[in-house]
PDB file of C-alpha atoms in Angstrom:
ATOM      1  CA  UNK C 230     -64.003 -20.853 106.490  1.00 51.00           C
ATOM      2  CA  UNK C 231     -67.586 -21.967 105.812  1.00 52.00           C
ATOM      3  CA  UNK C 232     -70.174 -20.056 103.781  1.00 52.00           C
ATOM      4  CA  UNK C 233     -72.320 -19.492 106.883  1.00 54.00           C
ATOM      5  CA  UNK C 234     -69.352 -18.217 108.882  1.00 53.00           C
ATOM      6  CA  UNK C 235     -68.352 -15.885 106.067  1.00 51.00           C
ATOM      7  CA  UNK C 236     -71.880 -14.461 105.922  1.00 54.00           C
ATOM      8  CA  UNK C 237     -71.705 -13.804 109.685  1.00 49.00           C
ATOM      9  CA  UNK C 238     -68.298 -12.172 109.225  1.00 53.00           C
ATOM     10  CA  UNK C 239     -69.510  -9.839 106.468  1.00 51.00           C
ATOM     11  CA  UNK C 240     -72.616  -8.961 108.454  1.00 55.00           C
ATOM     12  CA  UNK C 241     -70.472  -8.227 111.490  1.00 54.00           C
ATOM     13  CA  UNK C 242     -68.096  -6.045 109.500  1.00 51.00           C
ATOM     14  CA  UNK C 243     -70.916  -3.968 108.064  1.00 51.00           C
ATOM     15  CA  UNK C 244     -72.798  -3.819 111.383  1.00 46.00           C
ATOM     16  CA  UNK C 245     -69.822  -2.614 113.388  1.00 47.00           C
ATOM     17  CA  UNK C 246     -68.717  -0.245 110.612  1.00 48.00           C
ATOM     18  CA  UNK C 247     -72.057   1.538 110.657  1.00 48.00           C
ATOM     19  CA  UNK C 248     -72.353   1.827 114.445  1.00 45.00           C
ATOM     20  CA  UNK C 249     -72.189   5.478 115.393  1.00 44.00           C
ATOM     21  CA  UNK C 250     -70.368   4.679 118.631  1.00 40.00           C
ATOM     22  CA  UNK C 251     -67.243   3.551 116.780  1.00 42.00           C
ATOM     23  CA  UNK C 252     -66.973   6.743 114.708  1.00 41.00           C
ATOM     24  CA  UNK C 253     -64.093   5.303 112.701  1.00 52.00           C
ATOM     25  CA  UNK C 254     -62.813   7.040 109.591  1.00 59.00           C
ATOM     26  CA  UNK C 255     -62.917   4.673 106.631  1.00 62.00           C
ATOM     27  CA  UNK C 256     -60.530   5.583 103.833  1.00 71.00           C
ATOM     28  CA  UNK C 257     -62.313   5.599 100.476  1.00 75.00           C
ATOM     29  CA  UNK C 258     -59.315   3.930  98.810  1.00 81.00           C
ATOM     30  CA  UNK C 259     -59.043   0.951 101.193  1.00 83.00           C
ATOM     31  CA  UNK C 260     -59.802  -2.692 100.359  1.00 86.00           C
ATOM     32  CA  UNK C 261     -59.692  -5.936 102.309  1.00 83.00           C
ATOM     33  CA  UNK C 262     -59.762  -9.316 100.539  1.00 84.00           C
ATOM     34  CA  UNK C 263     -61.111 -12.217 102.585  1.00 80.00           C
ATOM     35  CA  UNK C 264     -60.387 -15.926 102.034  1.00 78.00           C
ATOM     36  CA  UNK C 265     -62.867 -17.672  99.767  1.00 79.00           C
ATOM     37  CA  UNK C 266     -65.362 -19.993 101.444  1.00 75.00           C
ATOM     38  CA  UNK C 267     -65.658 -23.613 100.290  1.00 72.00           C
ATOM     39  CA  UNK C 268     -68.957 -25.466  99.904  1.00 70.00           C
ATOM     40  CA  UNK C 269     -68.981 -29.209  98.971  1.00 66.00           C
ATOM     41  CA  UNK C 270     -65.814 -28.925  96.862  1.00 60.00           C
ATOM     42  CA  UNK C 271     -63.332 -31.765  96.504  1.00 64.00           C
ATOM     43  CA  UNK C 272     -59.872 -31.386  98.031  1.00 65.00           C
ATOM     44  CA  UNK C 273     -58.211 -30.554  94.719  1.00 61.00           C
ATOM     45  CA  UNK C 274     -60.661 -27.699  94.073  1.00 60.00           C
ATOM     46  CA  UNK C 275     -60.273 -26.428  97.647  1.00 64.00           C
ATOM     47  CA  UNK C 276     -56.488 -26.236  97.231  1.00 66.00           C
ATOM     48  CA  UNK C 277     -56.872 -24.326  93.980  1.00 65.00           C
ATOM     49  CA  UNK C 278     -59.481 -22.019  95.511  1.00 70.00           C
ATOM     50  CA  UNK C 279     -56.999 -20.950  98.188  1.00 70.00           C
ATOM     51  CA  UNK C 280     -55.016 -18.971  95.611  1.00 80.00           C
ATOM     52  CA  UNK C 281     -57.996 -16.846  94.463  1.00 84.00           C
ATOM     53  CA  UNK C 282     -57.676 -14.220  97.188  1.00 83.00           C
ATOM     54  CA  UNK C 283     -53.892 -14.163  96.706  1.00 85.00           C
ATOM     55  CA  UNK C 284     -54.339 -13.556  92.983  1.00 89.00           C
ATOM     56  CA  UNK C 285     -56.812 -10.726  93.594  1.00 90.00           C
ATOM     57  CA  UNK C 286     -54.446  -9.095  96.077  1.00 89.00           C
ATOM     58  CA  UNK C 287     -51.569  -9.331  93.626  1.00 89.00           C
ATOM     59  CA  UNK C 288     -53.634  -7.689  90.898  1.00 91.00           C
ATOM     60  CA  UNK C 289     -54.944  -4.933  93.197  1.00 90.00           C
ATOM     61  CA  UNK C 290     -51.444  -4.191  94.483  1.00 89.00           C
ATOM     62  CA  UNK C 291     -50.645  -2.611  91.099  1.00 89.00           C
ATOM     63  CA  UNK C 292     -53.001   0.283  91.945  1.00 87.00           C
ATOM     64  CA  UNK C 293     -50.599   2.665  93.693  1.00 82.00           C
ATOM     65  CA  UNK C 294     -53.285   4.754  95.393  1.00 81.00           C
ATOM     66  CA  UNK C 295     -54.992   1.720  96.924  1.00 84.00           C
ATOM     67  CA  UNK C 296     -54.616   0.835 100.591  1.00 82.00           C
ATOM     68  CA  UNK C 297     -54.614  -2.949 100.887  1.00 80.00           C
ATOM     69  CA  UNK C 298     -55.018  -4.822 104.153  1.00 69.00           C
ATOM     70  CA  UNK C 299     -56.158  -8.135 102.741  1.00 54.00           C
ATOM     71  CA  UNK C 300     -53.118 -10.324 103.276  1.00 55.00           C
ATOM     72  CA  UNK C 301     -53.075 -10.156 107.069  1.00 55.00           C
ATOM     73  CA  UNK C 302     -56.857 -10.331 107.315  1.00 57.00           C
ATOM     74  CA  UNK C 303     -57.064 -13.387 105.058  1.00 57.00           C
ATOM     75  CA  UNK C 304     -54.401 -15.142 107.096  1.00 57.00           C
ATOM     76  CA  UNK C 305     -56.121 -14.209 110.354  1.00 57.00           C
ATOM     77  CA  UNK C 306     -59.605 -15.409 109.455  1.00 55.00           C
ATOM     78  CA  UNK C 307     -58.654 -18.586 107.612  1.00 57.00           C
ATOM     79  CA  UNK C 308     -59.516 -21.536 109.863  1.00 51.00           C
ATOM     80  CA  UNK C 309     -59.833 -19.193 112.853  1.00 49.00           C
ATOM     81  CA  UNK C 310     -62.823 -18.490 115.114  1.00 47.00           C
ATOM     82  CA  UNK C 311     -64.566 -15.177 114.447  1.00 45.00           C
ATOM     83  CA  UNK C 312     -64.740 -12.553 117.193  1.00 38.00           C
ATOM     84  CA  UNK C 313     -66.015  -8.994 117.472  1.00 34.00           C
ATOM     85  CA  UNK C 314     -62.622  -7.622 118.514  1.00 38.00           C
ATOM     86  CA  UNK C 315     -60.980  -8.906 115.329  1.00 46.00           C
ATOM     87  CA  UNK C 316     -63.840  -7.608 113.226  1.00 43.00           C
ATOM     88  CA  UNK C 317     -63.655  -4.153 114.793  1.00 41.00           C
ATOM     89  CA  UNK C 318     -59.893  -3.997 114.296  1.00 49.00           C
ATOM     90  CA  UNK C 319     -60.245  -4.514 110.529  1.00 53.00           C
ATOM     91  CA  UNK C 320     -62.909  -1.885 109.923  1.00 52.00           C
ATOM     92  CA  UNK C 321     -60.534   0.630 108.337  1.00 68.00           C
ATOM     93  CA  UNK C 322     -61.331  -0.830 104.896  1.00 76.00           C
ATOM     94  CA  UNK C 323     -64.037   0.689 102.670  1.00 81.00           C
ATOM     95  CA  UNK C 324     -64.441  -2.259 100.292  1.00 86.00           C
ATOM     96  CA  UNK C 325     -64.588  -5.961 101.220  1.00 84.00           C
ATOM     97  CA  UNK C 326     -63.975  -8.641  98.587  1.00 87.00           C
ATOM     98  CA  UNK C 327     -65.078 -12.192  99.327  1.00 84.00           C
ATOM     99  CA  UNK C 328     -66.052 -15.311  97.412  1.00 84.00           C
ATOM    100  CA  UNK C 329     -67.429 -18.829  97.633  1.00 82.00           C
ATOM    101  CA  UNK C 330     -66.754 -22.009  95.699  1.00 79.00           C
ATOM    102  CA  UNK C 331     -69.269 -24.847  95.306  1.00 79.00           C
ATOM    103  CA  UNK C 332     -69.720 -27.921  93.117  1.00 73.00           C
ATOM    104  CA  UNK C 333     -72.881 -28.954  91.261  1.00 68.00           C
ATOM    105  CA  UNK C 334     -72.547 -32.269  89.428  1.00 68.00           C
ATOM    106  CA  UNK C 335     -69.087 -31.990  87.812  1.00 67.00           C
ATOM    107  CA  UNK C 336     -69.067 -28.208  87.522  1.00 67.00           C
ATOM    108  CA  UNK C 337     -67.386 -25.800  89.943  1.00 73.00           C
ATOM    109  CA  UNK C 338     -69.129 -22.469  90.560  1.00 81.00           C
ATOM    110  CA  UNK C 339     -67.120 -19.526  91.907  1.00 85.00           C
ATOM    111  CA  UNK C 340     -69.113 -16.541  93.180  1.00 89.00           C
ATOM    112  CA  UNK C 341     -67.340 -13.271  93.988  1.00 92.00           C
ATOM    113  CA  UNK C 342     -68.804 -10.235  95.740  1.00 90.00           C
ATOM    114  CA  UNK C 343     -67.680  -6.746  96.636  1.00 90.00           C
ATOM    115  CA  UNK C 344     -69.211  -4.977  99.631  1.00 86.00           C
ATOM    116  CA  UNK C 345     -69.144  -1.271 100.361  1.00 85.00           C
ATOM    117  CA  UNK C 346     -68.910  -0.931 104.142  1.00 79.00           C
ATOM    118  CA  UNK C 347     -69.763   2.779 103.975  1.00 76.00           C
ATOM    119  CA  UNK C 348     -72.970   2.113 102.055  1.00 76.00           C
ATOM    120  CA  UNK C 349     -73.720  -1.005 104.077  1.00 76.00           C
ATOM    121  CA  UNK C 350     -74.291  -3.495 101.287  1.00 80.00           C
ATOM    122  CA  UNK C 351     -73.182  -5.455  98.248  1.00 85.00           C
ATOM    123  CA  UNK C 352     -72.294  -3.379  95.174  1.00 89.00           C
ATOM    124  CA  UNK C 353     -71.003  -6.040  92.766  1.00 92.00           C
ATOM    125  CA  UNK C 354     -71.433  -9.800  92.270  1.00 93.00           C
ATOM    126  CA  UNK C 355     -70.398 -12.230  89.584  1.00 92.00           C
ATOM    127  CA  UNK C 356     -70.555 -16.032  89.260  1.00 92.00           C
ATOM    128  CA  UNK C 357     -68.071 -18.047  87.186  1.00 90.00           C
ATOM    129  CA  UNK C 358     -68.374 -21.710  86.172  1.00 85.00           C
ATOM    130  CA  UNK C 359     -65.973 -24.369  84.930  1.00 79.00           C
ATOM    131  CA  UNK C 360     -64.270 -27.632  85.838  1.00 74.00           C
ATOM    132  CA  UNK C 361     -61.156 -28.154  87.911  1.00 65.00           C
ATOM    133  CA  UNK C 362     -58.924 -27.840  84.846  1.00 72.00           C
ATOM    134  CA  UNK C 363     -60.295 -24.345  84.216  1.00 79.00           C
ATOM    135  CA  UNK C 364     -59.969 -23.001  87.759  1.00 76.00           C
ATOM    136  CA  UNK C 365     -56.738 -21.135  87.098  1.00 81.00           C
ATOM    137  CA  UNK C 366     -58.223 -19.497  84.019  1.00 86.00           C
ATOM    138  CA  UNK C 367     -61.266 -18.542  86.107  1.00 86.00           C
ATOM    139  CA  UNK C 368     -58.940 -17.221  88.822  1.00 87.00           C
ATOM    140  CA  UNK C 369     -57.322 -14.867  86.309  1.00 90.00           C
ATOM    141  CA  UNK C 370     -60.733 -13.667  85.060  1.00 91.00           C
ATOM    142  CA  UNK C 371     -61.892 -13.062  88.642  1.00 92.00           C
ATOM    143  CA  UNK C 372     -58.766 -11.050  89.443  1.00 92.00           C
ATOM    144  CA  UNK C 373     -59.138  -8.897  86.330  1.00 93.00           C
ATOM    145  CA  UNK C 374     -62.855  -8.273  86.925  1.00 94.00           C
ATOM    146  CA  UNK C 375     -62.353  -7.288  90.588  1.00 94.00           C
ATOM    147  CA  UNK C 376     -59.419  -5.077  89.591  1.00 93.00           C
ATOM    148  CA  UNK C 377     -61.471  -3.321  86.885  1.00 94.00           C
ATOM    149  CA  UNK C 378     -64.421  -2.690  89.206  1.00 93.00           C
ATOM    150  CA  UNK C 379     -62.334  -1.399  92.126  1.00 92.00           C
ATOM    151  CA  UNK C 380     -60.381   0.875  89.779  1.00 90.00           C
ATOM    152  CA  UNK C 381     -63.677   2.192  88.379  1.00 89.00           C
ATOM    153  CA  UNK C 382     -65.020   2.890  91.883  1.00 87.00           C
ATOM    154  CA  UNK C 383     -61.833   4.720  92.871  1.00 85.00           C
ATOM    155  CA  UNK C 384     -61.996   6.844  89.702  1.00 84.00           C
ATOM    156  CA  UNK C 385     -65.609   7.751  90.464  1.00 80.00           C
ATOM    157  CA  UNK C 386     -64.704   8.665  94.055  1.00 80.00           C
ATOM    158  CA  UNK C 387     -61.842  10.847  92.843  1.00 81.00           C
ATOM    159  CA  UNK C 388     -64.049  12.609  90.276  1.00 78.00           C
ATOM    160  CA  UNK C 389     -66.639  13.300  92.972  1.00 80.00           C
ATOM    161  CA  UNK C 390     -63.969  14.630  95.344  1.00 82.00           C
ATOM    162  CA  UNK C 391     -62.583  17.006  92.705  1.00 83.00           C
ATOM    163  CA  UNK C 392     -66.079  18.249  91.793  1.00 84.00           C
ATOM    164  CA  UNK C 393     -66.829  18.911  95.464  1.00 85.00           C
ATOM    165  CA  UNK C 394     -63.572  20.823  95.912  1.00 88.00           C
ATOM    166  CA  UNK C 395     -64.419  23.030  92.932  1.00 87.00           C
ATOM    167  CA  UNK C 396     -67.940  23.678  94.189  1.00 86.00           C
ATOM    168  CA  UNK C 397     -66.794  24.582  97.687  1.00 86.00           C
ATOM    169  CA  UNK C 398     -63.962  26.774  96.399  1.00 88.00           C
ATOM    170  CA  UNK C 399     -66.144  28.804  94.020  1.00 86.00           C
ATOM    171  CA  UNK C 400     -69.447  29.422  95.763  1.00 84.00           C
ATOM    172  CA  UNK C 401     -70.309  32.336  93.461  1.00 88.00           C
ATOM    173  CA  UNK C 402     -70.191  30.199  90.303  1.00 91.00           C
ATOM    174  CA  UNK C 403     -73.723  28.911  89.792  1.00 91.00           C
ATOM    175  CA  UNK C 404     -72.733  26.518  86.996  1.00 91.00           C
ATOM    176  CA  UNK C 405     -70.112  24.786  89.169  1.00 90.00           C
ATOM    177  CA  UNK C 406     -72.620  24.439  92.020  1.00 91.00           C
ATOM    178  CA  UNK C 407     -75.286  23.004  89.696  1.00 91.00           C
ATOM    179  CA  UNK C 408     -72.844  20.590  88.024  1.00 89.00           C
ATOM    180  CA  UNK C 409     -71.873  19.125  91.394  1.00 89.00           C
ATOM    181  CA  UNK C 410     -75.533  18.963  92.440  1.00 90.00           C
ATOM    182  CA  UNK C 411     -76.318  16.900  89.317  1.00 89.00           C
ATOM    183  CA  UNK C 412     -73.546  14.431  90.162  1.00 84.00           C
ATOM    184  CA  UNK C 413     -75.002  13.966  93.651  1.00 86.00           C
ATOM    185  CA  UNK C 414     -78.614  13.305  92.593  1.00 84.00           C
ATOM    186  CA  UNK C 415     -78.317   9.524  92.582  1.00 78.00           C
ATOM    187  CA  UNK C 416     -76.025   9.192  95.585  1.00 74.00           C
ATOM    188  CA  UNK C 417     -77.121  11.876  98.059  1.00 86.00           C
ATOM    189  CA  UNK C 418     -80.333  13.797  97.350  1.00 90.00           C
ATOM    190  CA  UNK C 419     -80.015  15.985 100.448  1.00 92.00           C
ATOM    191  CA  UNK C 420     -76.574  17.203  99.395  1.00 90.00           C
ATOM    192  CA  UNK C 421     -77.772  17.587  95.814  1.00 92.00           C
ATOM    193  CA  UNK C 422     -80.633  19.809  96.978  1.00 93.00           C
ATOM    194  CA  UNK C 423     -78.188  21.845  99.081  1.00 93.00           C
ATOM    195  CA  UNK C 424     -75.950  22.559  96.082  1.00 93.00           C
ATOM    196  CA  UNK C 425     -78.869  23.401  93.783  1.00 93.00           C
ATOM    197  CA  UNK C 426     -79.916  25.956  96.405  1.00 93.00           C
ATOM    198  CA  UNK C 427     -76.353  27.279  96.405  1.00 92.00           C
ATOM    199  CA  UNK C 428     -76.627  27.590  92.611  1.00 93.00           C
ATOM    200  CA  UNK C 429     -79.877  29.544  93.055  1.00 94.00           C
ATOM    201  CA  UNK C 430     -78.185  31.933  95.479  1.00 93.00           C
ATOM    202  CA  UNK C 431     -75.385  32.464  92.953  1.00 93.00           C
ATOM    203  CA  UNK C 432     -77.796  32.937  90.021  1.00 93.00           C
ATOM    204  CA  UNK C 433     -81.447  33.519  90.882  1.00 93.00           C
ATOM    205  CA  UNK C 434     -82.433  34.045  87.231  1.00 93.00           C
ATOM    206  CA  UNK C 435     -81.987  30.442  86.045  1.00 93.00           C
ATOM    207  CA  UNK C 436     -85.351  28.664  86.266  1.00 92.00           C
ATOM    208  CA  UNK C 437     -83.701  25.262  85.662  1.00 92.00           C
ATOM    209  CA  UNK C 438     -82.132  25.352  89.125  1.00 93.00           C
ATOM    210  CA  UNK C 439     -85.540  25.916  90.744  1.00 94.00           C
ATOM    211  CA  UNK C 440     -87.103  23.089  88.727  1.00 92.00           C
ATOM    212  CA  UNK C 441     -84.389  20.568  89.578  1.00 92.00           C
ATOM    213  CA  UNK C 442     -84.303  21.588  93.232  1.00 93.00           C
ATOM    214  CA  UNK C 443     -88.100  21.383  93.414  1.00 93.00           C
ATOM    215  CA  UNK C 444     -88.131  17.856  91.962  1.00 93.00           C
ATOM    216  CA  UNK C 445     -85.549  16.694  94.518  1.00 94.00           C
ATOM    217  CA  UNK C 446     -87.434  18.356  97.373  1.00 93.00           C
ATOM    218  CA  UNK C 447     -90.584  16.538  96.245  1.00 93.00           C
ATOM    219  CA  UNK C 448     -88.728  13.199  96.169  1.00 92.00           C
ATOM    220  CA  UNK C 449     -87.509  13.926  99.682  1.00 93.00           C
ATOM    221  CA  UNK C 450     -91.180  14.427 100.616  1.00 93.00           C
ATOM    222  CA  UNK C 451     -90.652  18.091 101.460  1.00 93.00           C
ATOM    223  CA  UNK C 452     -93.823  19.366  99.832  1.00 92.00           C
ATOM    224  CA  UNK C 453     -93.653  22.899 101.228  1.00 94.00           C
ATOM    225  CA  UNK C 454     -90.150  23.480  99.868  1.00 94.00           C
ATOM    226  CA  UNK C 455     -91.048  21.886  96.527  1.00 93.00           C
ATOM    227  CA  UNK C 456     -94.031  24.241  96.134  1.00 94.00           C
ATOM    228  CA  UNK C 457     -91.957  27.267  97.141  1.00 94.00           C
ATOM    229  CA  UNK C 458     -89.241  26.430  94.612  1.00 93.00           C
ATOM    230  CA  UNK C 459     -91.832  25.808  91.911  1.00 92.00           C
ATOM    231  CA  UNK C 460     -93.470  29.156  92.604  1.00 93.00           C
ATOM    232  CA  UNK C 461     -90.160  31.011  92.535  1.00 93.00           C
ATOM    233  CA  UNK C 462     -89.165  29.260  89.303  1.00 92.00           C
ATOM    234  CA  UNK C 463     -92.463  30.211  87.685  1.00 92.00           C
ATOM    235  CA  UNK C 464     -91.922  33.822  88.722  1.00 92.00           C
ATOM    236  CA  UNK C 465     -88.497  33.810  87.056  1.00 91.00           C
ATOM    237  CA  UNK C 466     -90.078  32.517  83.825  1.00 91.00           C
ATOM    238  CA  UNK C 467     -92.820  35.195  83.908  1.00 90.00           C
ATOM    239  CA  UNK C 468     -90.247  37.974  84.293  1.00 88.00           C
ATOM    240  CA  UNK C 469     -88.406  36.739  81.219  1.00 80.00           C
TER     241      UNK C 469
END
């Protein structure tokens, strides 16, 4: 599979995954590993590169909570024409792992990327270099690095899920609401603002909640709400 074709494939996967008409549920613990693309490599390097996706799949298979669909997808897309039907069928995966191999002078460069279909873009990329004798060592490094990053992402997703469950289950606990709101600031400002407002409803005497909510409202360009929250927070401070 060529580098250009792989780029089209990834673009198609992300495009179809984000189309509202499909409305598919993407499991947060699902990964697909695609075959690595080859660019101006010699035949020996190409043969060695074929085992990279297999090695990654083997390493990822040790994560019991992970849903892997890479083996069948890799086999399907290798040396096969791309089509929208095939792309749509494989959209149940949240993370897509792909890579490319190319040669510059006598050095092989292996680039590996991880895409988040839900977020619609690349979230991790690393390039490795070496000669043909070092490809298997590089393969092992690639597998470990992908494994470590995917495991980290799954742990973060699980922590976020648990925090959300706690916040939804205990709506009268202002601290729990605010803690979850803080976690969401970088990922989802609208949801973060919502949970800071829930914290305010649970405890209207904590000026910190008004300040944080006001800052987020301002970043969301909701000036009226930001001013209202600032005014209410100032009133709380004056009463103290």
